mmCIF file of C-alpha atoms in Angstrom:
data_model
loop_
_atom_site.group_PDB
_atom_site.id
_atom_site.type_symbol
_atom_site.label_atom_id
_atom_site.label_comp_id
_atom_site.label_asym_id
_atom_site.label_seq_id
_atom_site.Cartn_x
_atom_site.Cartn_y
_atom_site.Cartn_z
ATOM 1 C CA UNK A 1 119.221 111.845 91.591
ATOM 2 C CA UNK A 2 116.282 113.940 92.804
ATOM 3 C CA UNK A 3 113.911 110.964 92.353
ATOM 4 C CA UNK A 4 116.162 108.792 94.520
ATOM 5 C CA UNK A 5 116.199 111.450 97.236
ATOM 6 C CA UNK A 6 112.401 111.779 97.116
ATOM 7 C CA UNK A 7 111.929 107.998 97.148
ATOM 8 C CA UNK A 8 114.267 107.693 100.133
ATOM 9 C CA UNK A 9 112.354 110.362 102.052
ATOM 10 C CA UNK A 10 109.022 108.757 101.209
ATOM 11 C CA UNK A 11 110.379 105.361 102.270
ATOM 12 C CA UNK A 12 111.523 106.716 105.610
ATOM 13 C CA UNK A 13 108.195 108.441 106.224
ATOM 14 C CA UNK A 14 106.193 105.413 105.123
ATOM 15 C CA UNK A 15 108.111 102.978 107.292
ATOM 16 C CA UNK A 16 107.965 105.325 110.272
ATOM 17 C CA UNK A 17 104.219 105.764 109.812
ATOM 18 C CA UNK A 18 103.750 102.007 109.522
ATOM 19 C CA UNK A 19 105.517 101.484 112.841
ATOM 20 C CA UNK A 20 108.319 99.295 111.552
ATOM 21 C CA UNK A 21 110.988 99.193 114.223
ATOM 22 C CA UNK A 22 113.658 97.032 112.669
ATOM 23 C CA UNK A 23 114.657 95.869 109.244
ATOM 24 C CA UNK A 24 116.215 92.582 108.337
ATOM 25 C CA UNK A 25 116.911 93.902 104.863
ATOM 26 C CA UNK A 26 117.265 97.560 104.012
ATOM 27 C CA UNK A 27 117.474 96.932 100.282
ATOM 28 C CA UNK A 28 114.704 98.204 98.080
ATOM 29 C CA UNK A 29 113.740 98.006 94.436
ATOM 30 C CA UNK A 30 111.536 100.240 92.356
ATOM 31 C CA UNK A 31 109.762 100.219 89.029
ATOM 32 C CA UNK A 32 107.850 102.733 86.921
ATOM 33 C CA UNK A 33 105.322 101.327 84.458
ATOM 34 C CA UNK A 34 106.120 97.638 84.978
ATOM 35 C CA UNK A 35 106.953 95.093 87.677
ATOM 36 C CA UNK A 36 109.858 94.717 90.062
ATOM 37 C CA UNK A 37 111.745 91.452 90.026
ATOM 38 C CA UNK A 38 110.554 88.818 92.495
ATOM 39 C CA UNK A 39 111.974 89.043 96.011
ATOM 40 C CA UNK A 40 111.595 86.682 98.977
ATOM 41 C CA UNK A 41 110.774 87.322 102.598
ATOM 42 C CA UNK A 42 112.831 85.729 105.352
ATOM 43 C CA UNK A 43 110.246 82.943 105.595
ATOM 44 C CA UNK A 44 110.162 82.224 101.881
ATOM 45 C CA UNK A 45 107.147 84.110 100.521
ATOM 46 C CA UNK A 46 107.843 85.415 96.998
ATOM 47 C CA UNK A 47 106.483 88.877 96.164
ATOM 48 C CA UNK A 48 106.609 91.691 93.644
ATOM 49 C CA UNK A 49 104.734 94.917 92.852
ATOM 50 C CA UNK A 50 103.657 96.403 89.517
ATOM 51 C CA UNK A 51 102.205 99.631 88.215
ATOM 52 C CA UNK A 52 100.564 100.601 84.954
ATOM 53 C CA UNK A 53 102.368 103.930 84.690
ATOM 54 C CA UNK A 54 99.068 105.713 85.361
ATOM 55 C CA UNK A 55 96.593 104.913 88.158
ATOM 56 C CA UNK A 56 96.722 101.122 88.635
ATOM 57 C CA UNK A 57 99.000 99.348 91.117
ATOM 58 C CA UNK A 58 98.948 95.653 92.028
ATOM 59 C CA UNK A 59 101.064 93.038 93.754
ATOM 60 C CA UNK A 60 101.554 89.300 93.838
ATOM 61 C CA UNK A 61 102.537 87.394 96.983
ATOM 62 C CA UNK A 62 103.241 83.692 96.539
ATOM 63 C CA UNK A 63 103.187 81.720 99.762
ATOM 64 C CA UNK A 64 103.788 78.260 98.281
ATOM 65 C CA UNK A 65 107.273 78.060 99.795
ATOM 66 C CA UNK A 66 106.505 80.083 102.932
ATOM 67 C CA UNK A 67 107.307 78.360 106.200
ATOM 68 C CA UNK A 68 105.071 80.522 108.408
ATOM 69 C CA UNK A 69 102.209 83.019 108.160
ATOM 70 C CA UNK A 70 103.559 86.560 108.029
ATOM 71 C CA UNK A 71 102.096 90.003 107.528
ATOM 72 C CA UNK A 72 102.449 92.037 104.371
ATOM 73 C CA UNK A 73 101.872 95.777 104.148
ATOM 74 C CA UNK A 74 100.883 97.666 101.004
ATOM 75 C CA UNK A 75 100.457 101.425 100.671
ATOM 76 C CA UNK A 76 99.585 103.530 97.617
ATOM 77 C CA UNK A 77 99.190 107.285 97.226
ATOM 78 C CA UNK A 78 98.070 109.166 94.143
ATOM 79 C CA UNK A 79 98.880 112.677 92.924
ATOM 80 C CA UNK A 80 95.576 114.005 94.325
ATOM 81 C CA UNK A 81 96.432 112.928 97.879
ATOM 82 C CA UNK A 82 94.358 109.737 98.167
ATOM 83 C CA UNK A 83 96.142 107.088 100.245
ATOM 84 C CA UNK A 84 95.132 103.421 100.377
ATOM 85 C CA UNK A 85 96.634 100.957 102.872
ATOM 86 C CA UNK A 86 96.284 97.250 103.499
ATOM 87 C CA UNK A 87 97.935 94.778 105.846
ATOM 88 C CA UNK A 88 97.189 91.069 105.849
ATOM 89 C CA UNK A 89 98.593 87.632 106.639
ATOM 90 C CA UNK A 90 99.838 85.881 103.515
ATOM 91 C CA UNK A 91 98.493 82.422 104.416
ATOM 92 C CA UNK A 92 95.372 82.934 106.556
ATOM 93 C CA UNK A 93 94.209 85.941 104.494
ATOM 94 C CA UNK A 94 95.580 84.818 101.139
ATOM 95 C CA UNK A 95 92.736 86.468 99.209
ATOM 96 C CA UNK A 96 94.747 89.693 99.430
ATOM 97 C CA UNK A 97 97.923 88.159 97.970
ATOM 98 C CA UNK A 98 97.068 88.965 94.350
ATOM 99 C CA UNK A 99 95.218 92.246 94.311
ATOM 100 C CA UNK A 100 95.751 95.989 94.036
ATOM 101 C CA UNK A 101 94.011 99.282 93.493
ATOM 102 C CA UNK A 102 92.820 101.620 90.788
ATOM 103 C CA UNK A 103 93.586 105.039 92.225
ATOM 104 C CA UNK A 104 91.314 108.049 91.489
ATOM 105 C CA UNK A 105 94.324 109.987 90.100
ATOM 106 C CA UNK A 106 97.703 108.972 88.678
ATOM 107 C CA UNK A 107 99.944 107.047 91.047
ATOM 108 C CA UNK A 108 102.482 109.018 93.053
ATOM 109 C CA UNK A 109 104.009 106.002 94.810
ATOM 110 C CA UNK A 110 103.158 102.579 96.182
ATOM 111 C CA UNK A 111 105.122 100.027 98.139
ATOM 112 C CA UNK A 112 104.854 96.587 99.707
ATOM 113 C CA UNK A 113 106.962 94.814 102.323
ATOM 114 C CA UNK A 114 106.715 91.734 104.574
ATOM 115 C CA UNK A 115 107.042 91.661 108.363
ATOM 116 C CA UNK A 116 107.055 89.045 111.068
ATOM 117 C CA UNK A 117 106.390 89.986 114.693
ATOM 118 C CA UNK A 118 109.676 88.818 116.192
ATOM 119 C CA UNK A 119 111.846 90.051 113.310
ATOM 120 C CA UNK A 120 110.303 93.359 112.233
ATOM 121 C CA UNK A 121 110.608 93.949 108.498
ATOM 122 C CA UNK A 122 111.933 90.723 106.978
ATOM 123 C CA UNK A 123 112.270 91.500 103.270
ATOM 124 C CA UNK A 124 113.028 94.473 101.050
ATOM 125 C CA UNK A 125 110.522 97.238 100.373
ATOM 126 C CA UNK A 126 109.396 97.143 96.753
ATOM 127 C CA UNK A 127 108.327 100.467 95.200
ATOM 128 C CA UNK A 128 106.082 101.362 92.281
ATOM 129 C CA UNK A 129 106.791 105.040 91.599
#
């Protein structure tokens, strides 16, 4: 129960810090030491996030069925306070679709979510914690 409360607080802080004003889907999924199931953005991009259970986090965004270019946001923070962030367009900057980070210390949390300018957040936030 405590982990859920912490994850919810972190989610709220992360989304507020990222400037997300609206959410099309408030659902979220999380994983520890593995991968979430595949989810889809409003415009059809498939995505998931994985973690090694230690200091490696990565994601996969598949835009093969996407109907428009949309932004994805990824954030990771480790237990030593290092925070990495990335935002990119899944079609025009597709080199970032299948990547991730090795953190200096063990992973505290990481998440990824899609957005589209007129819709705000348009798919669930996926957590690696």
